[in-house]
CSV table of C-alpha atoms in Angstrom, one decimal:
chain,number,residue,atom,x,y,z
A,273,MET,CA,120.6,-70.3,82.8
A,274,GLU,CA,120.5,-67.7,80.0
A,275,TYR,CA,116.7,-68.2,79.7
A,276,ILE,CA,116.2,-67.6,83.5
A,277,ILE,CA,118.2,-64.4,83.3
A,278,THR,CA,116.3,-63.2,80.3
A,279,PHE,CA,113.0,-64.0,82.1
A,280,LEU,CA,114.0,-62.1,85.2
A,281,ASP,CA,115.1,-59.1,83.2
A,282,LYS,CA,111.8,-59.0,81.3
A,283,ASN,CA,110.0,-59.1,84.7
A,284,GLY,CA,112.6,-57.0,86.4
A,285,LEU,CA,110.4,-54.8,88.6
A,286,VAL,CA,108.3,-57.7,89.8
A,287,PHE,CA,111.5,-59.7,90.7
A,288,ALA,CA,112.9,-56.6,92.4
A,289,PHE,CA,109.8,-56.2,94.6
A,290,LEU,CA,110.0,-60.0,95.4
A,291,VAL,CA,113.7,-59.7,96.5
A,292,THR,CA,112.9,-56.5,98.5
A,293,GLY,CA,110.0,-58.2,100.2
A,294,LEU,CA,112.1,-61.2,101.2
A,295,ILE,CA,114.8,-58.9,102.6
A,296,MET,CA,112.2,-57.0,104.7
A,297,TYR,CA,110.6,-60.3,105.9
A,298,PHE,CA,114.0,-61.7,107.1
A,299,SER,CA,114.9,-58.2,108.6
A,300,GLU,CA,111.7,-58.2,110.6
A,301,GLY,CA,112.5,-61.7,111.8
A,302,ILE,CA,116.0,-60.7,112.8
A,303,SER,CA,114.6,-57.6,114.6
A,304,LYS,CA,112.2,-59.6,116.7
A,305,THR,CA,114.4,-62.6,117.5
A,306,LEU,CA,117.9,-61.1,117.9
A,307,THR,CA,117.2,-57.5,119.0
A,308,ARG,CA,113.7,-58.0,120.6
A,309,GLY,CA,112.5,-55.1,118.4
A,310,LYS,CA,115.0,-52.6,119.7
A,311,ILE,CA,116.4,-52.2,116.2
A,312,PRO,CA,113.5,-51.9,113.8
A,313,GLY,CA,113.4,-54.2,110.8
A,314,SER,CA,113.5,-51.2,108.4
A,315,ALA,CA,116.9,-50.2,109.7
A,316,ILE,CA,118.2,-53.7,109.2
A,317,SER,CA,116.7,-53.8,105.7
A,318,ILE,CA,118.5,-50.6,104.8
A,319,PHE,CA,121.8,-52.0,106.1
A,320,MET,CA,121.3,-55.3,104.2
A,321,GLY,CA,120.5,-53.3,101.0
A,322,LEU,CA,123.7,-51.3,101.3
A,323,VAL,CA,125.8,-54.4,101.9
A,324,LEU,CA,124.3,-56.1,98.8
A,325,ALA,CA,124.9,-52.9,96.7
A,326,TYR,CA,128.5,-52.8,98.0
A,327,PHE,CA,129.4,-56.3,97.1
A,328,ALA,CA,127.5,-56.1,93.8
A,329,GLY,CA,129.6,-53.0,92.9
A,330,LEU,CA,132.8,-54.9,93.8
A,331,GLU,CA,131.8,-57.8,91.6
A,332,THR,CA,130.6,-55.8,88.5
A,333,LEU,CA,132.6,-52.6,88.9
A,334,GLY,CA,129.5,-50.9,87.8
A,335,LYS,CA,127.7,-47.8,89.0
A,336,LYS,CA,124.2,-49.1,89.8
A,337,GLY,CA,124.9,-51.5,92.6
A,338,ILE,CA,122.9,-54.8,92.4
A,339,ALA,CA,121.1,-53.5,89.2
A,340,ASP,CA,124.3,-54.2,87.3
A,341,ILE,CA,124.0,-58.0,87.9
A,342,PRO,CA,122.2,-59.8,85.1
A,343,GLY,CA,118.7,-60.7,86.3
A,344,PHE,CA,118.5,-57.8,88.8
A,345,SER,CA,118.0,-55.0,86.4
A,346,GLY,CA,114.6,-54.2,87.9
A,347,PHE,CA,116.3,-52.6,90.8
A,348,ASP,CA,117.4,-49.7,88.5
A,349,LEU,CA,113.7,-48.7,88.3
A,350,LEU,CA,112.7,-49.7,91.9
A,351,GLY,CA,115.6,-47.7,93.3
A,352,GLY,CA,115.2,-44.8,90.9
A,353,PRO,CA,113.9,-41.3,91.6
A,354,MET,CA,110.3,-42.1,90.6
A,355,PHE,CA,109.7,-44.7,93.3
A,356,ARG,CA,111.8,-42.7,95.8
A,357,ASP,CA,109.6,-39.6,95.4
A,358,PHE,CA,106.4,-41.7,95.5
A,359,ALA,CA,107.6,-43.3,98.8
A,360,ILE,CA,108.3,-39.9,100.3
A,361,VAL,CA,104.9,-38.4,99.3
A,362,SER,CA,103.1,-41.5,100.6
A,363,THR,CA,104.3,-40.9,104.1
A,364,ALA,CA,101.8,-38.0,104.4
A,365,MET,CA,98.9,-40.4,104.2
A,366,GLY,CA,96.6,-40.1,107.2
A,367,ALA,CA,97.7,-36.7,108.4
A,368,SER,CA,95.1,-34.1,109.5
A,369,PHE,CA,95.5,-30.7,107.8
A,370,ALA,CA,93.7,-29.0,110.7
A,371,ILE,CA,96.3,-30.3,113.2
A,372,ILE,CA,99.1,-29.4,110.8
A,373,LYS,CA,98.0,-25.8,110.8
A,374,LYS,CA,98.0,-25.7,114.6
A,375,THR,CA,101.8,-26.3,114.6
A,376,GLY,CA,102.3,-22.9,112.9
A,377,LEU,CA,105.5,-20.9,112.9
A,378,ILE,CA,107.4,-23.2,115.3
A,379,GLY,CA,107.0,-26.1,112.8
A,380,VAL,CA,108.5,-24.0,110.0
A,381,LEU,CA,111.3,-22.9,112.3
A,382,SER,CA,112.1,-26.5,113.2
A,383,LEU,CA,112.6,-27.3,109.5
A,384,PHE,CA,115.2,-24.6,109.0
A,385,LEU,CA,116.9,-25.3,112.3
A,386,GLY,CA,117.0,-29.0,111.6
A,387,VAL,CA,118.6,-28.6,108.1
A,388,ILE,CA,121.2,-26.0,109.2
A,389,ILE,CA,122.2,-27.9,112.4
A,390,SER,CA,122.5,-31.3,110.6
A,391,PHE,CA,124.4,-29.6,107.7
A,392,ALA,CA,126.8,-27.9,110.1
A,393,ALA,CA,127.5,-31.1,112.0
A,394,GLY,CA,128.3,-33.0,108.8
A,395,VAL,CA,130.6,-30.2,107.5
A,396,ILE,CA,132.5,-30.0,110.8
A,397,ILE,CA,133.1,-33.8,110.9
A,398,ALA,CA,134.1,-33.9,107.2
A,399,TYR,CA,136.5,-31.0,107.7
A,400,ALA,CA,138.0,-32.7,110.8
A,401,MET,CA,138.7,-35.7,108.5
A,402,GLY,CA,140.7,-33.6,106.1
A,403,ILE,CA,138.2,-32.7,103.4
A,404,THR,CA,138.6,-29.1,102.5
A,405,ASP,CA,136.9,-28.3,99.2
A,406,ALA,CA,133.5,-26.6,99.2
A,407,GLU,CA,131.8,-29.1,96.9
A,408,SER,CA,132.7,-32.2,99.0
A,409,LEU,CA,132.0,-30.5,102.3
A,410,THR,CA,128.6,-29.3,101.1
A,411,THR,CA,127.8,-32.8,99.8
A,412,ILE,CA,128.7,-34.5,103.0
A,413,GLY,CA,126.9,-31.9,105.1
A,414,ALA,CA,123.8,-32.5,102.9
A,415,GLY,CA,124.2,-36.2,103.5
A,416,ALA,CA,124.1,-35.5,107.2
A,417,CYS,CA,120.6,-34.0,106.6
A,418,THR,CA,119.3,-37.1,104.9
A,419,PHE,CA,120.7,-39.8,102.5
A,420,VAL,CA,118.4,-38.4,99.8
A,421,VAL,CA,119.7,-34.8,100.1
A,422,GLY,CA,123.3,-35.9,99.9
A,423,PRO,CA,123.3,-37.5,96.4
A,424,VAL,CA,121.0,-34.8,95.1
A,425,THR,CA,123.4,-32.1,96.2
A,426,GLY,CA,126.5,-34.0,95.2
A,427,THR,CA,125.1,-34.5,91.7
A,428,ALA,CA,124.2,-30.9,91.3
A,429,LEU,CA,127.7,-29.7,92.5
A,430,GLY,CA,129.6,-32.4,90.5
A,431,ALA,CA,131.1,-34.1,93.6
A,432,SER,CA,132.9,-37.4,93.1
A,433,SER,CA,131.2,-40.7,93.5
A,434,ASP,CA,133.3,-41.5,96.6
A,435,ILE,CA,132.1,-38.3,98.3
A,436,ILE,CA,128.5,-39.0,97.3
A,437,ALA,CA,128.8,-42.5,98.8
A,438,ILE,CA,130.1,-41.0,102.1
A,439,SER,CA,127.2,-38.6,102.1
A,440,ILE,CA,124.7,-41.5,101.7
A,441,ALA,CA,126.5,-43.4,104.5
A,442,ALA,CA,126.2,-40.3,106.8
A,443,GLY,CA,122.5,-40.1,106.1
A,444,VAL,CA,122.0,-43.9,106.8
A,445,VAL,CA,123.9,-43.6,110.1
A,446,LYS,CA,121.7,-40.7,111.1
A,447,SER,CA,118.5,-42.6,110.1
A,448,ILE,CA,119.5,-45.6,112.2
A,449,LEU,CA,120.4,-43.5,115.2
A,450,VAL,CA,117.0,-41.7,115.0
A,451,THR,CA,115.2,-45.0,114.5
A,452,ILE,CA,116.8,-46.5,117.7
A,453,GLY,CA,116.9,-43.3,119.7
A,454,THR,CA,113.4,-42.0,119.2
A,455,PRO,CA,111.5,-44.4,121.5
A,456,LEU,CA,114.2,-44.1,124.1
A,457,ILE,CA,114.1,-40.3,124.4
A,458,ALA,CA,110.3,-39.8,123.7
A,459,PRO,CA,109.2,-39.9,127.3
A,460,TYR,CA,111.8,-37.2,128.2
A,461,ILE,CA,111.0,-34.7,125.4
A,462,GLY,CA,107.2,-34.9,125.5
A,463,LEU,CA,106.9,-36.7,122.2
A,464,LYS,CA,103.3,-37.7,122.5
A,465,THR,CA,101.1,-35.3,120.5
A,466,PRO,CA,100.8,-34.7,116.7
A,467,GLN,CA,102.3,-31.2,117.1
A,468,SER,CA,105.3,-32.4,119.0
A,469,ALA,CA,105.7,-35.2,116.4
A,470,MET,CA,105.7,-32.6,113.6
A,471,ILE,CA,108.4,-30.5,115.3
A,472,PHE,CA,110.4,-33.6,116.0
A,473,GLY,CA,110.2,-34.6,112.3
A,474,GLY,CA,111.2,-31.1,111.3
A,475,LEU,CA,114.3,-31.2,113.5
A,476,MET,CA,115.4,-34.8,112.7
A,477,GLY,CA,114.5,-34.8,109.0
A,478,THR,CA,115.2,-38.3,108.0
A,479,THR,CA,111.8,-39.7,106.9
A,480,SER,CA,112.6,-43.4,107.3
A,481,GLY,CA,114.3,-42.9,110.7
A,482,THR,CA,111.5,-40.6,112.0
A,483,ALA,CA,108.7,-42.9,110.7
A,484,ALA,CA,110.3,-46.0,112.2
A,485,GLY,CA,111.2,-44.3,115.5
A,486,LEU,CA,107.7,-42.9,115.8
A,487,ALA,CA,106.1,-46.2,114.9
A,488,ALA,CA,108.0,-47.8,117.8
A,489,THR,CA,106.8,-44.9,120.1
A,490,ASP,CA,103.2,-44.4,119.0
A,491,PRO,CA,102.0,-45.4,115.5
A,492,LYS,CA,99.4,-42.6,115.5
A,493,LEU,CA,102.2,-40.0,115.4
A,494,VAL,CA,103.9,-41.4,112.2
A,495,PRO,CA,102.0,-39.4,109.6
A,496,TYR,CA,102.7,-36.1,111.3
A,497,GLY,CA,106.4,-36.7,111.9
A,498,ALA,CA,106.9,-38.2,108.5
A,499,MET,CA,105.2,-35.3,106.8
A,500,THR,CA,107.5,-32.6,108.2
A,501,ALA,CA,110.4,-34.9,107.7
A,502,THR,CA,109.4,-35.0,104.0
A,503,PHE,CA,109.2,-31.2,103.9
A,504,TYR,CA,112.7,-31.3,105.5
A,505,THR,CA,114.0,-33.4,102.6
A,506,GLY,CA,112.5,-30.9,100.1
A,507,LEU,CA,113.9,-27.9,102.0
A,508,GLY,CA,117.3,-29.6,102.2
A,509,CYS,CA,117.4,-30.3,98.4
A,510,LEU,CA,116.7,-26.6,97.9
A,511,MET,CA,119.1,-25.1,100.5
A,512,CYS,CA,122.1,-27.4,100.3
A,513,PRO,CA,123.1,-27.0,96.6
A,514,SER,CA,122.3,-23.2,96.7
A,515,VAL,CA,122.3,-21.1,99.8
A,516,LEU,CA,124.4,-23.4,102.0
A,517,TYR,CA,126.9,-24.1,99.1
A,518,PHE,CA,127.4,-20.4,98.5
A,519,ALA,CA,127.9,-19.9,102.3
A,520,MET,CA,130.6,-22.6,102.2
A,521,ARG,CA,132.3,-20.9,99.3
A,522,ILE,CA,132.4,-17.6,101.2
A,523,ILE,CA,133.6,-19.3,104.5
A,524,LEU,CA,136.4,-21.2,102.7
A,525,ASN,CA,137.6,-18.3,100.6
């Protein structure tokens, strides 16, 4: 047994890719057979990953989820910031710069509106639940933007691990809602052109939710929506720990 664990740790990244691939394979199967594609496999994969990380944390009392279990150390690298940023940047593949320029000012405006509206919604819900300090409210508000912005903001502000976990959960819930809701509302909001997809991505923000939702609507729209959603994540990482945090300090004082 010790030999197997040592072997898996030495090839940790490869094993992590294998486990992730199996989770995605079974998630796609669940999506097709149990939900008839209404809940995308990516959303099910995210949920299964969170469940595994939760129980791994209970078992090991560690801070890295499943990566704390012997043999699964490769998830520390696979789930780290390097692969996260690589995945975010890769969503822009296939987008036409000429079409991006046509979106113009309204695309930029959608980014700022999307970040501020999501942040405000997260703060209001957190405040209604009894959370009153600026650092925690800002972290949860950032999590409502995306599950990437939440931990980035919480780490910068020194928020507790519990608050950061809540911010991630808020972002995941938003991602799932966007994933499921996008194909349902697309016919009613005119979501059928690259420009409209870019504005939609700027308002929704969550790259995974936007990409999965647009894939279920029209795969050709995915690069455009995912690109502005990626910009949204970057803008959220800039605004939440700085401008919006200072705004929260002023409001609460």
